[in-house]
XYZ file of C-alpha atoms in Angstrom:
682
model
C 0.000 0.000 0.000
C 2.897 2.363 0.803
C 6.547 2.926 -0.104
C 9.129 3.537 2.609
C 10.252 6.826 1.015
C 6.783 8.270 1.680
C 7.095 7.894 5.476
C 8.999 10.100 7.952
C 12.588 8.893 8.490
C 12.328 8.961 12.297
C 9.231 6.736 12.448
C 9.369 3.856 14.931
C 10.478 0.566 13.303
C 7.430 -1.418 14.453
C 5.077 1.339 13.341
C 6.847 1.625 9.994
C 6.639 -2.139 9.468
C 2.900 -2.122 10.179
C 2.340 0.685 7.673
C 4.470 -1.070 5.010
C 2.628 -4.397 5.306
C 1.360 -5.985 2.073
C -2.414 -5.869 1.660
C -4.271 -8.474 -0.389
C -6.118 -6.010 -2.627
C -6.288 -5.057 -6.297
C -3.308 -2.903 -7.435
C -5.714 -0.003 -8.112
C -6.798 0.279 -4.450
C -3.794 2.396 -3.251
C -4.512 4.944 -6.018
C -8.259 5.296 -5.420
C -9.681 8.817 -5.137
C -12.916 9.670 -3.403
C -13.912 12.161 -6.102
C -13.574 9.781 -9.086
C -16.204 7.582 -10.734
C -15.088 4.074 -11.694
C -16.823 1.749 -14.227
C -18.735 -1.322 -13.098
C -16.169 -3.770 -14.535
C -13.399 -2.169 -12.460
C -15.520 -2.180 -9.316
C -16.467 -5.848 -9.790
C -12.798 -6.803 -9.996
C -11.629 -4.554 -7.154
C -14.407 -4.642 -4.538
C -14.087 -7.970 -2.745
C -14.808 -9.226 0.754
C -11.165 -10.228 1.105
C -9.870 -6.725 0.338
C -12.314 -5.078 2.751
C -11.217 -7.472 5.515
C -7.530 -6.898 4.724
C -7.921 -3.112 4.960
C -9.682 -3.405 8.322
C -6.913 -5.687 9.638
C -4.280 -3.246 8.340
C -5.865 -0.355 10.235
C -6.047 -2.464 13.437
C -2.379 -3.480 13.207
C -1.249 0.132 12.626
C -3.352 1.293 15.568
C -1.721 -1.392 17.743
C 1.864 -0.754 16.569
C 1.770 3.043 16.365
C -0.866 4.172 18.866
C -1.497 7.875 19.376
C 1.951 8.740 20.698
C 3.839 8.781 17.408
C 3.417 12.007 15.490
C 3.599 12.639 11.736
C 2.910 15.931 9.926
C -0.662 16.438 8.758
C -2.589 19.161 6.954
C -3.377 22.522 8.552
C -0.323 22.346 10.874
C -1.964 19.638 13.020
C -0.031 16.799 14.631
C -1.530 13.410 13.725
C -1.011 9.718 14.455
C -0.048 7.348 11.600
C -3.555 5.868 11.937
C -4.613 8.648 9.549
C -3.162 6.655 6.629
C -5.073 3.327 6.838
C -8.215 4.990 8.217
C -8.591 7.391 5.289
C -7.654 4.679 2.758
C -10.358 2.363 4.103
C -12.966 5.154 3.921
C -12.143 5.854 0.245
C -12.400 2.125 -0.519
C -15.772 1.783 1.242
C -17.123 4.899 -0.515
C -15.941 3.656 -3.932
C -17.305 0.124 -3.466
C -20.615 1.178 -1.889
C -23.593 -0.945 -2.995
C -27.344 -0.643 -2.602
C -29.578 -3.637 -3.451
C -26.502 -5.372 -4.947
C -25.913 -2.447 -7.355
C -22.695 -0.413 -7.308
C -23.613 3.175 -6.438
C -20.667 4.890 -8.159
C -21.915 4.301 -11.731
C -25.400 5.488 -10.690
C -23.880 8.737 -9.414
C -21.776 9.033 -12.596
C -24.879 8.690 -14.770
C -26.644 11.351 -12.689
C -23.650 13.677 -13.102
C -23.630 13.113 -16.875
C -27.319 13.978 -17.215
C -26.889 17.050 -14.974
C -23.708 18.425 -16.592
C -22.796 16.319 -19.658
C -19.059 16.282 -20.232
C -18.331 18.914 -17.561
C -16.767 16.799 -14.798
C -13.112 15.919 -15.335
C -13.687 12.876 -13.111
C -16.531 11.436 -15.228
C -15.505 8.215 -16.997
C -18.594 8.398 -19.242
C -17.616 9.954 -22.583
C -21.016 9.455 -24.184
C -24.431 8.408 -22.972
C -24.879 4.611 -23.030
C -27.612 3.383 -25.355
C -30.950 3.163 -23.587
C -29.662 4.916 -20.447
C -32.134 6.952 -18.407
C -31.470 9.477 -15.684
C -31.654 7.961 -12.164
C -34.498 9.217 -9.997
C -33.759 12.060 -7.579
C -34.665 9.715 -4.689
C -32.572 6.781 -5.961
C -31.426 4.731 -2.944
C -27.842 4.669 -4.262
C -27.646 8.465 -4.251
C -29.048 8.514 -0.719
C -26.563 5.847 0.428
C -23.564 7.804 -0.899
C -24.818 10.983 0.768
C -25.375 9.102 4.036
C -21.804 7.748 4.081
C -20.360 11.209 3.293
C -22.398 13.043 5.944
C -21.411 10.541 8.635
C -17.687 10.626 7.827
C -15.067 12.992 9.272
C -13.057 12.872 6.015
C -12.971 15.290 3.082
C -16.281 17.207 2.756
C -18.129 15.055 5.294
C -18.296 17.683 8.074
C -19.621 20.283 5.599
C -22.301 17.925 4.284
C -23.311 17.079 7.859
C -23.444 20.728 8.959
C -25.801 21.601 6.094
C -28.157 18.650 6.864
C -28.220 17.692 3.174
C -28.836 13.987 3.878
C -31.629 14.737 6.348
C -33.310 17.003 3.779
C -33.129 14.270 1.121
C -34.555 11.519 3.353
C -37.358 13.823 4.467
C -38.385 14.832 0.935
C -38.038 11.264 -0.415
C -39.713 9.518 2.527
C -36.648 7.355 3.310
C -36.865 5.967 6.852
C -34.789 3.709 9.076
C -31.443 4.890 7.711
C -30.157 7.696 9.952
C -26.694 9.149 9.411
C -24.170 8.020 12.023
C -21.440 10.587 12.557
C -17.933 9.471 13.522
C -15.042 11.624 14.668
C -11.357 11.647 13.867
C -9.543 10.044 16.798
C -5.979 10.305 15.642
C -5.139 13.989 16.139
C -2.890 14.642 19.104
C -4.720 16.470 21.865
C -3.374 19.936 22.482
C -3.518 21.402 25.989
C -6.258 23.983 26.402
C -4.888 27.503 26.772
C -5.045 28.819 30.289
C -7.101 31.926 30.876
C -4.911 35.009 30.964
C -4.592 36.874 34.240
C -4.813 40.645 34.275
C -1.412 42.013 35.202
C -2.669 45.544 35.705
C -5.703 47.260 37.215
C -9.062 45.477 37.183
C -12.232 47.522 36.909
C -15.694 46.229 37.811
C -18.353 47.522 35.385
C -20.979 49.574 37.220
C -24.565 50.392 36.351
C -24.716 53.327 33.941
C -21.188 52.690 32.624
C -20.548 52.439 28.930
C -17.557 52.001 26.689
C -16.950 55.744 26.347
C -17.295 56.710 30.007
C -15.000 53.925 31.273
C -12.158 54.610 28.826
C -12.355 58.321 29.627
C -12.518 57.854 33.412
C -9.686 55.296 33.473
C -7.465 57.308 31.115
C -7.072 54.561 28.548
C -7.478 54.615 24.784
C -10.897 53.177 23.923
C -9.492 50.880 21.233
C -6.744 49.694 23.607
C -9.324 48.835 26.282
C -11.433 46.876 23.786
C -8.413 45.016 22.393
C -6.958 44.157 25.815
C -10.298 42.609 26.825
C -11.070 40.866 23.486
C -14.213 42.952 22.918
C -15.852 44.076 19.679
C -14.421 47.039 17.778
C -16.024 50.478 17.998
C -17.757 49.516 21.292
C -20.049 47.031 19.523
C -21.743 44.671 21.989
C -20.025 46.230 25.000
C -20.881 44.281 28.201
C -23.006 45.754 30.971
C -21.434 43.662 33.740
C -18.222 41.858 34.610
C -14.681 43.131 34.957
C -12.231 44.827 32.618
C -8.448 44.723 32.586
C -7.092 48.281 32.295
C -3.572 47.874 30.909
C -2.556 50.447 28.310
C -3.262 53.653 30.203
C -2.082 56.956 28.771
C -2.834 60.643 28.556
C -5.950 60.802 26.391
C -7.947 63.147 24.203
C -11.617 62.736 23.268
C -12.283 62.659 19.519
C -14.596 65.528 18.617
C -16.953 65.670 15.650
C -15.220 66.572 12.344
C -11.758 66.774 13.878
C -8.607 65.624 12.072
C -5.408 63.813 12.959
C -3.484 66.952 12.064
C -5.507 69.034 14.514
C -5.170 66.488 17.342
C -1.417 66.093 16.836
C -0.862 69.845 16.695
C -2.930 70.477 19.836
C -1.037 67.765 21.732
C 2.319 69.026 20.399
C 3.113 65.612 18.894
C 3.607 64.447 15.318
C 1.013 62.617 13.262
C 3.237 59.489 12.988
C 3.363 59.413 16.796
C -0.443 59.674 16.995
C -0.825 56.775 14.548
C 1.813 54.661 16.301
C 0.156 55.067 19.711
C -3.326 54.382 18.267
C -3.138 51.513 15.727
C -6.926 51.659 15.307
C -6.427 54.740 13.079
C -5.716 53.753 9.478
C -2.591 55.116 7.713
C -4.447 57.975 5.995
C -6.601 58.820 9.023
C -9.808 58.405 7.020
C -11.673 56.441 9.714
C -11.468 59.085 12.453
C -15.132 59.972 11.941
C -16.018 56.477 13.215
C -14.392 57.265 16.584
C -16.523 60.218 17.695
C -16.639 60.250 21.483
C -13.848 57.697 21.952
C -10.490 58.436 23.550
C -7.094 58.346 21.847
C -3.633 58.191 23.387
C -1.465 61.268 22.926
C 1.498 59.653 24.665
C 2.897 56.104 24.582
C 0.323 53.703 26.102
C 1.122 51.107 28.741
C 3.538 50.928 31.685
C 6.005 53.784 31.800
C 9.716 53.018 31.821
C 12.064 55.137 33.952
C 13.119 58.174 31.919
C 16.667 58.221 30.601
C 19.015 60.909 31.910
C 18.581 64.101 29.894
C 20.468 67.329 29.452
C 18.513 70.555 29.470
C 18.678 71.918 25.941
C 16.783 75.061 24.990
C 13.863 74.115 22.745
C 14.298 74.890 19.058
C 10.652 75.920 18.838
C 9.426 78.128 21.692
C 6.553 76.590 23.638
C 5.737 79.743 25.615
C 5.394 83.375 24.567
C 8.317 85.742 25.134
C 7.730 88.969 27.122
C 6.221 91.721 24.979
C 8.680 94.629 24.523
C 7.508 98.197 25.012
C 8.320 99.254 21.431
C 6.311 96.650 19.514
C 5.252 97.709 16.047
C 1.602 98.316 15.235
C -0.081 95.019 14.281
C 2.516 92.811 16.010
C 0.085 91.621 18.672
C 0.005 87.830 18.294
C 1.669 85.471 20.839
C 5.348 85.575 19.913
C 8.235 83.296 20.837
C 10.972 85.756 19.855
C 11.163 89.498 19.132
C 13.636 91.510 17.058
C 14.267 95.276 17.182
C 14.784 96.525 13.623
C 17.975 98.477 13.010
C 18.669 101.199 10.463
C 19.345 99.654 7.064
C 17.182 96.563 7.682
C 14.525 95.575 5.164
C 12.021 92.701 5.094
C 13.996 90.205 2.992
C 17.124 90.777 5.074
C 15.219 90.146 8.328
C 13.513 86.984 7.032
C 16.820 85.564 5.781
C 18.577 86.385 9.037
C 15.994 84.582 11.201
C 14.998 81.812 8.722
C 11.345 82.747 8.541
C 9.312 82.969 5.352
C 8.082 86.381 4.246
C 4.499 85.053 4.376
C 4.877 83.982 8.037
C 6.683 87.219 8.941
C 3.831 89.315 7.537
C 1.238 87.040 9.214
C 2.830 87.635 12.655
C 3.195 91.350 11.941
C -0.028 92.438 10.261
C 0.906 96.132 10.317
C 3.380 95.600 7.465
C 1.937 96.505 4.066
C 1.869 94.171 1.055
C 5.077 95.643 -0.405
C 6.833 95.553 2.984
C 7.929 99.191 2.661
C 6.920 100.340 6.161
C 9.472 98.457 8.305
C 10.485 101.008 10.969
C 13.796 101.102 12.824
C 13.795 101.027 16.638
C 10.502 99.047 16.653
C 10.215 95.372 17.640
C 8.729 92.778 15.306
C 7.854 89.124 15.945
C 10.225 86.790 14.122
C 9.185 83.382 15.604
C 5.819 81.830 16.486
C 4.996 79.942 19.661
C 4.775 76.284 18.640
C 3.392 75.508 15.184
C 2.373 78.686 13.375
C -0.346 76.720 11.535
C -2.220 76.355 14.836
C -2.763 80.119 15.029
C -6.342 81.242 14.351
C -6.623 82.312 10.736
C -4.073 79.814 9.430
C -5.202 77.065 6.969
C -4.507 74.219 9.401
C -6.155 75.806 12.428
C -8.568 73.502 14.283
C -9.377 73.935 17.916
C -8.803 70.705 19.914
C -9.139 70.517 23.683
C -6.531 68.275 25.291
C -8.190 68.357 28.722
C -9.273 64.710 29.363
C -12.121 65.949 31.553
C -13.614 68.088 28.787
C -17.148 66.887 28.019
C -17.883 65.495 24.554
C -20.527 67.282 22.508
C -22.088 65.370 19.670
C -23.259 61.834 18.983
C -20.783 58.916 19.104
C -20.421 57.108 15.808
C -21.947 53.827 17.000
C -25.034 55.683 18.269
C -25.756 57.407 14.957
C -28.827 56.113 13.060
C -28.243 53.889 10.058
C -27.842 55.918 6.895
C -30.491 55.600 4.211
C -30.567 56.789 0.657
C -32.921 56.767 -2.286
C -31.345 55.835 -5.600
C -32.149 58.023 -8.552
C -34.208 56.090 -11.098
C -32.199 54.862 -14.078
C -33.377 56.175 -17.429
C -35.542 53.713 -19.335
C -34.035 52.708 -22.675
C -36.345 53.296 -25.625
C -37.518 50.094 -27.347
C -36.120 49.035 -30.702
C -38.385 49.603 -33.656
C -39.872 46.486 -35.260
C -37.255 44.506 -37.205
C -34.229 46.545 -36.049
C -31.106 44.464 -35.329
C -30.389 43.967 -31.642
C -26.581 43.729 -32.033
C -25.707 47.153 -33.454
C -22.757 49.184 -32.209
C -24.675 52.476 -32.283
C -28.379 53.284 -32.079
C -30.222 56.588 -32.480
C -33.645 57.785 -31.392
C -36.321 58.270 -33.999
C -37.105 61.554 -32.242
C -33.771 62.971 -33.471
C -34.731 62.749 -37.163
C -38.129 64.431 -37.488
C -37.140 67.176 -39.953
C -39.768 68.672 -42.235
C -39.202 68.405 -46.045
C -38.535 72.126 -46.344
C -35.213 71.744 -44.489
C -34.004 68.569 -46.300
C -31.724 70.553 -48.611
C -30.096 68.103 -51.071
C -31.328 65.128 -48.997
C -34.639 63.504 -49.887
C -35.776 62.058 -46.546
C -35.057 61.758 -42.835
C -33.736 58.238 -43.513
C -31.171 59.591 -45.987
C -30.044 62.208 -43.448
C -29.508 59.529 -40.779
C -27.689 57.145 -43.143
C -25.417 59.978 -44.294
C -24.656 61.038 -40.716
C -23.545 57.486 -39.865
C -21.688 57.053 -43.192
C -23.679 53.896 -44.038
C -24.533 52.633 -47.523
C -28.263 52.661 -48.167
C -28.646 48.894 -48.720
C -27.099 48.103 -45.332
C -29.152 50.800 -43.641
C -32.377 49.300 -45.062
C -31.362 45.770 -43.985
C -30.334 46.741 -40.436
C -33.587 48.621 -39.793
C -35.988 46.434 -41.852
C -37.196 49.533 -43.704
C -40.103 49.026 -46.121
C -39.257 51.970 -48.384
C -36.118 53.215 -50.115
C -33.830 55.445 -48.059
C -34.222 58.255 -50.581
C -38.012 58.024 -50.590
C -39.633 61.005 -48.839
C -42.011 58.554 -47.160
C -39.085 56.905 -45.323
C -39.595 58.132 -41.740
C -38.775 57.089 -38.161
C -41.245 56.528 -35.340
C -40.989 58.765 -32.257
C -40.148 56.874 -29.057
C -38.253 54.063 -30.803
C -34.573 53.352 -31.555
C -32.937 52.538 -34.868
C -29.570 51.074 -35.920
C -27.060 53.676 -37.018
C -24.004 51.433 -37.267
C -23.839 47.645 -37.054
C -20.056 47.596 -36.583
C -17.340 50.128 -35.877
C -16.883 52.509 -38.824
C -13.957 51.650 -41.135
C -10.792 53.673 -40.962
C -10.778 55.993 -43.944
C -7.470 56.712 -45.675
C -6.703 59.675 -47.901
C -3.994 60.339 -50.442
C -2.298 63.599 -51.301
C -2.937 62.987 -55.018
C -6.069 64.887 -56.153
C -8.716 62.735 -57.790
C -9.153 63.719 -61.447
C -12.597 64.425 -62.740
C -13.991 61.518 -64.752
C -14.811 62.020 -68.436
C -17.886 59.835 -68.329
C -16.322 57.292 -70.727
C -14.509 55.190 -68.085
C -15.457 51.481 -67.732
C -18.218 51.022 -65.189
C -17.622 48.694 -62.200
C -18.990 45.173 -62.826
C -20.260 44.780 -59.242
C -21.017 46.748 -56.085
C -18.229 49.051 -54.834
C -17.228 50.881 -51.669
C -17.066 54.664 -51.279
C -13.859 56.617 -51.807
C -12.602 55.001 -55.044
C -11.178 57.556 -57.549
C -13.515 59.004 -60.163
C -11.114 58.134 -63.017
C -10.806 54.449 -62.058
C -10.974 52.427 -65.282
C -9.749 49.022 -64.066
C -11.771 46.787 -61.781
C -11.386 43.360 -60.153
C -14.209 41.404 -58.486
C -13.386 39.224 -55.442
C -14.474 35.759 -56.559
C -13.217 33.315 -53.918
C -11.929 33.090 -50.383
C -8.435 32.664 -51.824
C -8.367 36.241 -53.120
C -6.495 38.853 -51.069
C -5.397 42.459 -51.407
C -1.854 41.331 -52.239
C -2.884 38.767 -54.863
C -5.331 41.209 -56.450
C -2.622 43.887 -56.724
C -0.095 41.391 -58.151
C -2.565 39.977 -60.700
C -3.238 43.482 -62.013
C 0.346 44.770 -62.075
C 0.019 47.398 -59.357
C 1.585 47.780 -55.895
C -0.247 46.988 -52.671
C 0.128 50.645 -51.640
C -1.655 51.702 -54.849
C -4.443 49.203 -54.139
C -5.016 50.625 -50.638
C -4.807 54.236 -51.920
C -7.438 53.562 -54.616
C -9.669 51.561 -52.215
C -9.533 53.616 -48.970
C -12.477 51.759 -47.379
C -10.329 48.592 -47.110
C -8.265 48.347 -43.908
C -4.489 48.001 -44.183
C -4.701 44.385 -42.921
C -7.167 43.537 -45.741
C -9.821 42.448 -43.209
C -12.351 45.259 -42.972
C -14.500 45.904 -46.094
C -12.780 43.286 -48.328
C -15.907 41.389 -49.408
C -16.671 38.456 -51.675
C -18.414 39.629 -54.882
C -17.335 43.263 -54.405
C -15.505 45.235 -57.132
C -12.219 47.034 -56.293
C -10.246 49.592 -58.287
C -7.026 48.178 -59.814
C -6.294 50.669 -62.618
C -6.346 54.410 -63.379
C -5.724 56.024 -66.756
C -4.137 59.055 -65.074
C -1.197 56.953 -63.839
C -0.748 54.922 -67.023
C -1.968 51.542 -68.134
C -4.797 50.270 -70.267
C -8.346 50.384 -68.910
C -9.287 46.861 -67.837
C -11.900 44.990 -65.874
C -10.590 41.726 -64.436
C -12.102 38.965 -62.397
C -11.333 35.366 -61.615
C -14.912 34.521 -62.624
C -16.484 34.544 -66.106
C -16.745 37.929 -67.752
C -20.509 37.967 -67.464
C -21.629 40.246 -64.636
C -22.048 38.276 -61.414
C -24.978 39.074 -59.109
C -23.887 40.528 -55.791
C -25.443 39.928 -52.357
C -27.844 42.675 -51.255
C -26.554 42.667 -47.657
C -23.556 41.446 -45.618
C -22.826 37.701 -45.910
C -20.961 35.027 -43.970
C -17.885 33.272 -45.322
C -18.107 29.885 -47.011
C -20.913 30.590 -49.481
C -20.249 29.050 -52.950
C -18.520 31.215 -55.549
C -21.275 30.450 -58.091
C -24.075 31.662 -55.818
C -26.384 33.822 -57.912
C -29.346 34.313 -55.604
C -29.586 35.597 -52.039
C -32.371 36.126 -49.527
C -32.124 38.666 -46.669
C -33.415 37.558 -43.249
C -36.503 39.453 -42.109
C -38.222 39.301 -38.717
C -39.918 35.889 -38.276
C -37.755 34.069 -40.861
C -36.117 30.704 -40.177
C -33.800 28.434 -42.162
C -36.670 26.113 -43.136
C -38.990 28.932 -44.219
C -36.217 30.605 -46.226
C -35.472 27.316 -48.023
C -39.181 26.706 -48.711
C -39.794 30.255 -49.968
C -36.971 29.896 -52.498
C -37.804 26.366 -53.717
C -34.741 24.579 -52.318
C -34.276 21.843 -49.719
C -33.111 22.515 -46.179
C -29.948 20.455 -46.827
C -29.141 22.655 -49.831
C -29.561 25.753 -47.652
C -27.137 24.413 -45.009
C -24.632 23.249 -47.675
C -24.617 26.660 -49.379
C -24.400 28.506 -46.032
C -21.916 26.417 -43.968
C -21.473 29.171 -41.342
C -25.043 28.536 -40.120
C -25.398 25.782 -37.492
C -27.712 22.845 -38.216
C -30.146 24.034 -35.548
C -30.390 27.430 -37.319
C -29.216 29.253 -34.159
C -25.583 30.180 -34.731
C -24.858 32.819 -37.441
C -28.488 33.182 -38.635
C -28.831 36.966 -38.307
C -31.494 39.528 -39.049
C -30.508 41.658 -42.080
C -27.862 39.157 -43.295
C -27.909 37.747 -46.867
C -27.896 33.947 -47.336
C -27.333 31.955 -50.544
C -30.535 30.349 -51.900
C -29.487 29.624 -55.494
C -26.384 28.717 -57.502
C -25.529 28.703 -61.187
C -24.876 25.395 -62.885
C-alpha cells in the first residue's frame, strides 16, 4: 500500500513495518480517489470481501503498533497519528465500493452527473451516454446511500455535508426511513492542551450600572481601542458588556475625539507628530480616514502602557518656543500675536534681510506682523517685530490648518458617538428607461439613435430627400445596409421613409472603417470610363478604369494587386475603405479599383470569374458561401432556415450546404438583415 520513502525517516520501526505491510487487494486500491467515478467492470474486480477485511486488519495493526503517541505531519499544521493513513484509505475504498440492493452506487452517481452536466466533470468516466440509459431518480437509494456515508464521515467534505443537513433534507423529501446518518469523529489527532485563561497584570475595573464604553475609557485614562483590544471585545464599542470586569492595561494621557476633527488638529494640539499619533493608536488607518467612526472615543497622545524610567537628559533650549516671550515696550503696530521671539529693527534693515537672518518665510513674517503693508515698505527702525511663532504657526487662528482641539481629558464630549448614529439611508435616482427598438431593427448594433432625433420637415431637407437619408449619411452607411439593419419598407431616398418617435434605430452595425486619404487629387472623370462590374465601396477615384471582383476566399489584397500589375500601396490608396490588414470591407463579390488612366496603363476589368456580370449579395454575408451563388435572400423578422429554403424552392440540406457558417439548428450565425445563398448557377 505504501513505499518507505513516503514515510517520515524517524518513524518507529514497528510502526513503519505495520504501515508497510502488504495488503491483499487489487493494485488499483492504493490509487483510489474519493472524487472519481469508476466503471462497473473495475468495481467488480476490485471490490471484494477479502480486500475489505484486509484493509480493516491493516488499520487495526497500525493502531496497535503506532498508537497515538507517534506524530507525523498532517494538513493545517496539526499533529496526527499514523492511523490517519489506513483509516482514510479504508474510507475511500468503502465509498468507492458502496452498494445498494446489490448495485454499485458509483456508476449510478456518474450517470446522474452526466445527465446534470454532460461532459463537464473531469472525473466522469462516461464519454457518451450509453444506449438506452435513463437518468436515475432524484430519490434513488444509491444516491441517498452515498450521501449518508459522506455526511457521517469525518473525512474530506463530510463535516460540511453534515453541517448543512443535506442527507436529512433528502430523506425527508423522499420519505426514506430507518437509515439515519451516524457521525464518527477523527480520533488520531494529538490532543493539544487547552490555553489557560490570561490573568490581568494591571488594574481590574468592575463595570458599574450606567457605565458604557466611552465613560469607562475616559474615566480610566485609557485609549478606547486599547481597552477593547486588551479585553477581546468588539471594535467600535459594539456589543459592550453591561457587567463583569475589565483589565485596564494600556493607560495613557488621552484626548476625546470631537466631531469633524482631524489627525493633524489632534497632533498639533497635543504638540506631537502625526506618525506618533498613529503609532500610539493603531486603530487609526494610515491615511486617518476612519477618524469619523471614533466620535466620542479616547485616543492616546502619549505612549500607552507601563512607563519606563526616563533616561538621563540634558537641558537643551527648545528649538521651537513653547511659551510666549515677554512683549517689549516698542512693539510695532499690528505685532500683537503670541510671539516666541522678538527683534528690534535696526537702520538699514529691510524685510527680505530680516527673514533671511531669522529663517522665517516672508508670508509667516507678515502674518505675525499684520501692520506691514503688502510691499513691505513700512518696516520702521527702533521698533520690535515678531520673528518666531509659539509652537506651530499653523495652529494660530486664521491659518489654513487651524482647528481647535481641547486636550483636557475631563472636557465633556458634545455630539453623537459614531456607534449611536442612526443607520444611513438613501434613495437611488431612477435609471433612465431605454427606448424600445423599432420592429425589425437588429439587436446587435454598435450604435443606435432615437427616432425623435430625425423628425425634420421636407422644407429643411436641402439636397437630402428624406429623414432616412439624413440619418444614413450622418452614420456614413450605404443605403442597402441601412435598409437591412432597420428592416425599412421603403427606399432610403423616398420622402415617405420616416422614423417613429419613441423608438430606436440602428445607425451602425459595426465600428466605422478607418478611412485613408492620399495627397494625389482625384481627377474628374470624363464619363467614358469602364463602369464597375459589381457593387463598390465609397472613396474610389472618379477616373478608375480598371476593376477586379473578389471571386473566392483565396483572393487577397496582395494577390489582387499582383494579378493586375500594381503595388499593394496603390491598391489601398485607390480603395480607402479597405483596412491596411485587408480584413475590414474586403468582401466576396465586391468590385475594387485596380487601374487608373491618369497613372498609365490600359483600362481593364478583371475577375477570376467569367466575364458575365455576377450578381452581388444585397446585404452582408458570412464566409463559405459558394462562388457560383447567384441568388440571395435577406433575413426578415420571423424568418427561419426552413422557411427561407421553402420560400426559395430549395431543400433545407441545400440551404445548409450553401451557407456552412449557419449551425444545423439554425441558431448560430443566422442573423437579421444578413444575406444567405438560396441559389447557384450550374
